[in-house]
Every structure is written in structure tokens, then in C-alpha cells.
Coordinates of C-alpha atoms in Angstrom, one line a residue:
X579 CA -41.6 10.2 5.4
X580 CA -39.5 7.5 3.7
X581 CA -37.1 7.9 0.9
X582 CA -39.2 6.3 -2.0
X583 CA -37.1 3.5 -3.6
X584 CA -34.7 4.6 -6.0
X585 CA -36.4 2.7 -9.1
X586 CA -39.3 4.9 -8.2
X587 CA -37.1 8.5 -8.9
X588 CA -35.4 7.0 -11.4
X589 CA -38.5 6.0 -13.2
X590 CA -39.9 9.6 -12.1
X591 CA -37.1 11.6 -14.1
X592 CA -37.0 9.4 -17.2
X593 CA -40.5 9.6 -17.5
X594 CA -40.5 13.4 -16.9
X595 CA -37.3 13.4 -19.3
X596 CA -39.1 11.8 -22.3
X597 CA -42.6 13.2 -21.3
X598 CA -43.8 9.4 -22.4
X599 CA -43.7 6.4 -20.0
X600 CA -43.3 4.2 -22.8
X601 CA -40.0 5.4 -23.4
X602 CA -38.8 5.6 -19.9
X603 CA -39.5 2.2 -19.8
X604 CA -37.2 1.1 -22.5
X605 CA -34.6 3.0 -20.8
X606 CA -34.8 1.5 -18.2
X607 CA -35.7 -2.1 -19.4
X608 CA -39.0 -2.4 -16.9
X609 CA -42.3 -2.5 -18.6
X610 CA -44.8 0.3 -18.8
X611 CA -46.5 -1.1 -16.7
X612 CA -43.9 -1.0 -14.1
X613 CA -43.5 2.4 -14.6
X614 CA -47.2 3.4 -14.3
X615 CA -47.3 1.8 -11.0
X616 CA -44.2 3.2 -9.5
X617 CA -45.3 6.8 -10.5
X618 CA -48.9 6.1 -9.5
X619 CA -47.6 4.8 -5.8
X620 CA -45.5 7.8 -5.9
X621 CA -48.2 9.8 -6.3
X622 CA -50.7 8.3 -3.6
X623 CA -48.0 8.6 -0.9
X624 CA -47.1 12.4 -2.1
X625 CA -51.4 12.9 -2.2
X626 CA -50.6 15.1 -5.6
X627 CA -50.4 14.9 -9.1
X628 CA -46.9 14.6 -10.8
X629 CA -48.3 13.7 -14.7
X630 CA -50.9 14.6 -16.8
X631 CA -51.8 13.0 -19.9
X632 CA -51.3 15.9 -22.8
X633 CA -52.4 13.8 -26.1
X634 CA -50.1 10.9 -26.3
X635 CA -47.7 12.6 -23.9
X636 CA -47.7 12.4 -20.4
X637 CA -46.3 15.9 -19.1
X638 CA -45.1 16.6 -15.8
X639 CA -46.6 19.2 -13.5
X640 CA -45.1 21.2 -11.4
X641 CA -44.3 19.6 -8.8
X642 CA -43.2 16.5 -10.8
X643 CA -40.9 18.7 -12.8
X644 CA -39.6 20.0 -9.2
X645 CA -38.8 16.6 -8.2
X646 CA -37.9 15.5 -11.4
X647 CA -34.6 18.1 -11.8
X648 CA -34.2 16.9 -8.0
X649 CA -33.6 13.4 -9.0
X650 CA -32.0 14.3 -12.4
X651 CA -29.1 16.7 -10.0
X652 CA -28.9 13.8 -7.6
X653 CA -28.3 10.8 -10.5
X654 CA -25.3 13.2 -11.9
X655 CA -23.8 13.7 -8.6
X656 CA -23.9 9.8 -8.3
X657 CA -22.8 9.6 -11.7
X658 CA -20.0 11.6 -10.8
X659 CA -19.0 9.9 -7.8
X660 CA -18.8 6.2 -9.0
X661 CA -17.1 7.5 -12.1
X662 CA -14.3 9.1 -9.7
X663 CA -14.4 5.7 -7.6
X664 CA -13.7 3.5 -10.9
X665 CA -11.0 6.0 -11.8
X666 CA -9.2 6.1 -8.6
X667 CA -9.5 2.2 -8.7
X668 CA -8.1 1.8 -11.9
X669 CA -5.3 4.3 -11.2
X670 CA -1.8 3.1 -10.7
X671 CA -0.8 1.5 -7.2
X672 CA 1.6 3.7 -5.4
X673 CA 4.6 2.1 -2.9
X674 CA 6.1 4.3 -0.6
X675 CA 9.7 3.0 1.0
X676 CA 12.2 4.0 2.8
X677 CA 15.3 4.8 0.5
X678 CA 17.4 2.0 1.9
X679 CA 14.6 -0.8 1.5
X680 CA 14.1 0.1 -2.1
X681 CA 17.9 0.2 -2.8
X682 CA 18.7 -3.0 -1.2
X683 CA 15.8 -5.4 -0.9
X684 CA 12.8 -4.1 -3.3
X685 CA 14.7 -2.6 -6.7
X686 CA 16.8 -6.8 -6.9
X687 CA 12.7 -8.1 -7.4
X688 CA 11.1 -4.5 -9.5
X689 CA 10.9 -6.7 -12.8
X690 CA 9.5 -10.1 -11.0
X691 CA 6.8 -7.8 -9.5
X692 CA 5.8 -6.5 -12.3
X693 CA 5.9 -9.8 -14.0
X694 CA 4.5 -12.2 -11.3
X695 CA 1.6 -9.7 -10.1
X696 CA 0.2 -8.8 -13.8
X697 CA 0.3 -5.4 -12.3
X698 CA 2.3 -3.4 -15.0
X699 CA 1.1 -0.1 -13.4
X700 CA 3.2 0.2 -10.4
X701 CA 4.6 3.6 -9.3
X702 CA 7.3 3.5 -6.4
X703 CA 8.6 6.1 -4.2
X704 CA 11.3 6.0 -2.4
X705 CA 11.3 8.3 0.9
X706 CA 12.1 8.6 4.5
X707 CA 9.0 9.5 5.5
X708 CA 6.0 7.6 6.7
X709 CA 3.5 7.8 4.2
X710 CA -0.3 8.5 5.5
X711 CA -2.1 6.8 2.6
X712 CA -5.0 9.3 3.0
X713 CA -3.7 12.3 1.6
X714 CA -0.5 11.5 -0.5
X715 CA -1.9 9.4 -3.2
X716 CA 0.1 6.9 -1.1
X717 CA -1.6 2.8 -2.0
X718 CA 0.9 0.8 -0.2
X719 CA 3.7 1.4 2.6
X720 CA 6.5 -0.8 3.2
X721 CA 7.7 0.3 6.6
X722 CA 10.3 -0.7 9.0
X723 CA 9.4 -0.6 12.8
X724 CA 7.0 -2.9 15.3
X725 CA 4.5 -3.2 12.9
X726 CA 1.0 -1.4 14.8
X727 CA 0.1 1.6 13.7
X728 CA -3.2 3.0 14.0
X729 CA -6.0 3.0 11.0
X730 CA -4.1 1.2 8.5
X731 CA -3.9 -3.3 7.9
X732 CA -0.7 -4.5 8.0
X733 CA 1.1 -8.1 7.1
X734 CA 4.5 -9.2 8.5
X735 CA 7.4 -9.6 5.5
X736 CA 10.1 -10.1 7.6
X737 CA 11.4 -10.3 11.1
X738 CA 14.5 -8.3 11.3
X739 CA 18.0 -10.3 12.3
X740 CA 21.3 -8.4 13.0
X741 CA 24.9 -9.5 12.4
X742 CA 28.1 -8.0 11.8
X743 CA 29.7 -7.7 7.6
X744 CA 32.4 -6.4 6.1
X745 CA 34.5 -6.0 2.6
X746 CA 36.2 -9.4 2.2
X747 CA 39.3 -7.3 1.5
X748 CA 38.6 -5.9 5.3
X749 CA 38.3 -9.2 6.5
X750 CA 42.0 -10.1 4.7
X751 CA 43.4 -7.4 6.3
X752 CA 41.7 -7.8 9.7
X753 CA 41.5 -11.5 10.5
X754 CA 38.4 -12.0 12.8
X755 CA 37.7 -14.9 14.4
X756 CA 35.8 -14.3 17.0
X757 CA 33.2 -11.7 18.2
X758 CA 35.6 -10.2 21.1
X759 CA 37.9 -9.7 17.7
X760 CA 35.7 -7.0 17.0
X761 CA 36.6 -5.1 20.1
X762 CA 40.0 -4.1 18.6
X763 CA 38.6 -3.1 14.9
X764 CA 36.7 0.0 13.2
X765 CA 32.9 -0.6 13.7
X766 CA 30.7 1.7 11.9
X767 CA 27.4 2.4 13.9
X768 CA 23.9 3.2 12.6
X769 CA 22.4 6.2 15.3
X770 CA 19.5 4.0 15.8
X771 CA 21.5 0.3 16.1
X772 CA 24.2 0.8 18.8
X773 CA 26.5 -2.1 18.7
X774 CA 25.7 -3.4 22.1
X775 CA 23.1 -4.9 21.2
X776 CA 24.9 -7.7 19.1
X777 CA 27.7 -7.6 21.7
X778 CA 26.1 -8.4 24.4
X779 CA 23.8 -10.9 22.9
X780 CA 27.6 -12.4 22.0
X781 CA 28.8 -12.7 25.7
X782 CA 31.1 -9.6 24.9
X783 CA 30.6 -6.8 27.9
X784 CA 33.6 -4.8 27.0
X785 CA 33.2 -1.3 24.9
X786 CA 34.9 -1.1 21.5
X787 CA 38.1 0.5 22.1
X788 CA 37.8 1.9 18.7
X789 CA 35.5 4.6 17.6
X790 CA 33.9 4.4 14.0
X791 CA 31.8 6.5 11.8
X792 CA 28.4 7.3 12.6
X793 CA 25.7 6.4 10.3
X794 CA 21.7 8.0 9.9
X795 CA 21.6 6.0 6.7
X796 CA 22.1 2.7 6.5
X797 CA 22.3 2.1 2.7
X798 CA 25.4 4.6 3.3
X799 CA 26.7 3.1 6.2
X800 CA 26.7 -0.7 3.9
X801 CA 28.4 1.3 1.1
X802 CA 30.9 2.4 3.5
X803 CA 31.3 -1.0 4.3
X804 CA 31.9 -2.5 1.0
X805 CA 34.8 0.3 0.6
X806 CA 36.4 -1.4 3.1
X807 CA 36.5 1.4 5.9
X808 CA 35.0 -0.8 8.7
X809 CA 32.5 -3.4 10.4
X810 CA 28.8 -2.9 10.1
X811 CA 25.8 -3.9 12.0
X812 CA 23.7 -4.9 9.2
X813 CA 19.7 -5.7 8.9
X814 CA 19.5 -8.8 7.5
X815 CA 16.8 -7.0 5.1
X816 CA 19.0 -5.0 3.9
X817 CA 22.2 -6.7 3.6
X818 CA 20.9 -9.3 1.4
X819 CA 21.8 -8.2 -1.7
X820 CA 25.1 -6.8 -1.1
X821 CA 25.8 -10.8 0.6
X822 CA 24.3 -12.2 -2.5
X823 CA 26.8 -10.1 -4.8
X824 CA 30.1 -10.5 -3.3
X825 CA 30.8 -7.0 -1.7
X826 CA 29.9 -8.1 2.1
X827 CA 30.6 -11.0 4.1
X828 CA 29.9 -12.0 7.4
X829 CA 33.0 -13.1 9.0
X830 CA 31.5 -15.6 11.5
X831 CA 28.0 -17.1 11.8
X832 CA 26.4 -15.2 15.1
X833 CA 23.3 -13.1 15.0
X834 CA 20.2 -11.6 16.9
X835 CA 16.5 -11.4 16.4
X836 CA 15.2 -8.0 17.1
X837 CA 11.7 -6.9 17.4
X838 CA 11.3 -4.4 14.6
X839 CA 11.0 -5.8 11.1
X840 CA 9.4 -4.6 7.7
X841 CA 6.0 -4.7 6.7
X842 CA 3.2 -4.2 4.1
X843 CA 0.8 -1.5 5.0
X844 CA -2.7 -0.6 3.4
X845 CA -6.0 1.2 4.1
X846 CA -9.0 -1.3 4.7
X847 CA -11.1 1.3 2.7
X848 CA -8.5 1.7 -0.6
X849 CA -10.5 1.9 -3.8
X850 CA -7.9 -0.5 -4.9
X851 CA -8.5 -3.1 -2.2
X852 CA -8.5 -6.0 -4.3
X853 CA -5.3 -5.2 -6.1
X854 CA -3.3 -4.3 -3.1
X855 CA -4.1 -7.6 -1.7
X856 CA -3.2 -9.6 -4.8
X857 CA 0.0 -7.8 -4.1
X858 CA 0.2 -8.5 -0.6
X859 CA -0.1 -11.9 -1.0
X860 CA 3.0 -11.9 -4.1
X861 CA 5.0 -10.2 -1.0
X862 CA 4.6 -12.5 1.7
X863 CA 5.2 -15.4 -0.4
X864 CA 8.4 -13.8 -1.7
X865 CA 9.7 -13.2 1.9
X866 CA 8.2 -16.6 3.4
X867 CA 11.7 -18.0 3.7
X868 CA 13.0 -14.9 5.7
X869 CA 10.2 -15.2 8.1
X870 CA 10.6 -18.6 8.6

């Protein structure tokens, strides 16, 4: 049998609630009328009796007062559940980012967020981890990689470009003119950005014949940078900031395009859907130059 229609159980239990279809009817702003009918039709496709009038009251019998707490159980679980959907929609959107990203491209453009997105409730984490955004309250991801991973949207901020900077004290006391120049001064490498790359791309085949410090952080290795200690292979992502302020330069103009780059990431299905995407939408047109 079909699932009678849910103004039918609804006008069931209120009618059963208030033992008076009179009053169901004004809570549910139907007529009486309405209600009648629905209970009546209810009753021919059931073939039993679920009222009977009592005076001026129309009591349940048992069976209606079965169905009746049925619907009543069901209407609070429902209850329940958009009440937990229009909580967890109103909640505060969560950004997960790698440490570096945060430091160096997101924390210069916190207060213009905030500002520009009329979305005052913004909690960010900073983390090298990839955040799931099922089960760690995660709303939004800004990852670094190829940009496809599986069950989660994702738009395009910025395609990555690499190029060599230094202190501009370094670059006093290490005149670099040219990319083979590099050959013959401290590079600092990143584990996961070997120099070659740029190199080669530079028509330089030779191996550095000096051997810098290793880097798994590349906020650290830009720091290390600025202090003067050596050359770094810099994301352009990242190394915008530290260009902006003074304490990198990049002693001559040559760079590469690289595959990975940095993305926004959400879930299709997020409760807060239409907030994430008004935020999407402030990040792409904040990085629309670097794409271009």
C-alpha cells in the first residue's frame, strides 16, 4: 500500500492531539472540511475507524491513537533533523590550509575576506594534512597539487610558476646575472621541488656544484631565504608576499609553469552550499590576475 500523503498524517495526529477537528484545522490553517475529508479518505483506504464522535469531541480509537503516536514520533524525528540541518548550515565555515599557504598568500587578505564576503564567521585552520570534509567539521580546502580528487568540487585559484629569489643583501654579495650564475652559489632545495627543474627549463644541464640546505617546508625554506643563507626555488603562490614586502627578490626575470597549483575544494552536498560558493566566487576573482 502507498504512503498516504503527509497532509493526511499530519492532519491525523493534530486531530487525534486536540481530539477536535476544528482545532486541527487552525493548526494547520486548512479548513475543517479539509480535515474531515483527509481523515475520512484515510479511513476508506485503511477499511477502519480511526474517530468517533464523543459529544463535541471527536476521539480517536485505537487504532487511530496507534497511528496517531506513529506520526507524532515520526514529525519529532523530522523536527529534529531539519533543526540539525539549519544549525549545521548556519554554523561557521571552516578553511583547512596548508601551513605555508595561510602564512604567505591567505593571512595578507584575512581582513578583506571577512570584509568583502559579509561572512564574519570564518574559522581557519592551518595544517599539513588533507582535510576530508566529511568527518572533520572541515567546509572548505585550499589544497596544493593537480587539482582531481575524488567526491569533492573543486575551482582553479592559481596555476603554480617557479623561479629562483633571494635576500637582496645575498644578491649584493653574490652578483647573479645569469641562470648558469646559479651553478656556483648556495641553493636551498625544497624535497619535493629539485632544482632541475628550473635549470633545465633555463638551458643549464650542469649540476650545482654547491650543496644547500634541504627544505620539507617551504615557508621555512623562504625564511631561510630572506636571512640571506641562499637561493630558493620559490612557488610563485607563496612568494608573493615576501616579493611584495622587500625581503625577496628575484634576481633575473626567468620562470616555469608547472602543473600543480592551488585550489578551492568543497562537498557538493555541504549544508552550507550556498555560502561556500559565495566564497568561491570572492576567491577566484581575487586570484583572477595570477591565473591569467
Amino acid at each position: 500500500m502507498r504512503l498516504p500523503p503527509f497532509l493526511t498524517l499530519t492532519a491525523l495526529e493534530a486531530a487525534a492531539r486536540h481530539r477536535s477537528y476544528s482545532r486541527a484545522a487552525r493548526e494547520l490553517f486548512v479548513t475543517h472540511g479539509a480535515v474531515s475529508q483527509q481523515i475520512r479518505k484515510l479511513e476508506d483506504e485503511l477499511g477502519t475507524k480511526l474517530f468517533v464522535r464523543q459529544g463535541n469531541a471527536m476521539v480517536p480509537t485505537a487504532t487511530g491513537q496507534r497511528l496517531a503516536d506513529q506520526v507524532t514520533a515520526a514529525l519529532a524525528t523530522l523536527r529534529a533533523a531539519v533543526d540539525e540541518a539549519r544549525l549545521a548550515a548556519r554554523g561557521p565555515l571552516v578553511i583547512s590550509s596548508s601551513a605555508a599557504f595561510a602564512s604567505r598568500w591567505l593571512v595578507t587578505r584575512l581582513e578583506r575576506l571577512a570584509r568583502e564576503t559579509d561572512e564574519p564567521d570564518l574559522i581557519v585552520r592551518a595544517e599539513d594534512r588533507v582535510a576530508d570534509l566529511t568527518t572533520d567539521g572541515v567546509d572548505i580546502a585550499l589544497r596544493f597539487g593537480l587539482g582531481a580528487w575524488p567526491g569533492v568540487e573543486t575551482a582553479t585559484l592559481m596555476v603554480e610558476r617557479i623561479f629562483p629569489v633571494c635576500s637582496p643583501d645575498f644578491l649584493v654579495r653574490h652578483p647573479i646575472r645569469e641562470p648558469r650564475d646559479l651553478l656556483d652559489v648556495p641553493l636551498l632545495r625544497h624535497v619535493g621541488l629539485p632544482w632541475s627543474i628550473w635549470l633545465t627549463a633555463m638551458g643549464v644541464d650542469e649540476a650545482p656544484r654547491q650543496q644547500g640546505l634541504g627544505f620539507e617546508d617551504t615557508a621555512l625554506m623562504l625564511d631561510t631565504a630572506a636571512h640571506g643563507v641562499g637561493v630558493a626555488l620559490a612557488r610563485s603562490g607563496l612568494a608573493e608576499r615576501d616579493l611584495r614586502e622587500g625581503r625577496l627578490v628575484r634576481p633575473f626575470s626567468g620562470e616555469v609553469a608547472v602543473e600543480t597549483g592551488n585550489h578551492f575544494v568543497w562537498r557538493a552536498d555541504s549544508p552550507k552550499l550556498a555560502r561556500i560558493l559565495k566564497l568561491r566566487d570572492w576567491f577566484l576573482a581575487e586570484t583572477a590576475e595570477l591565473r591569467g
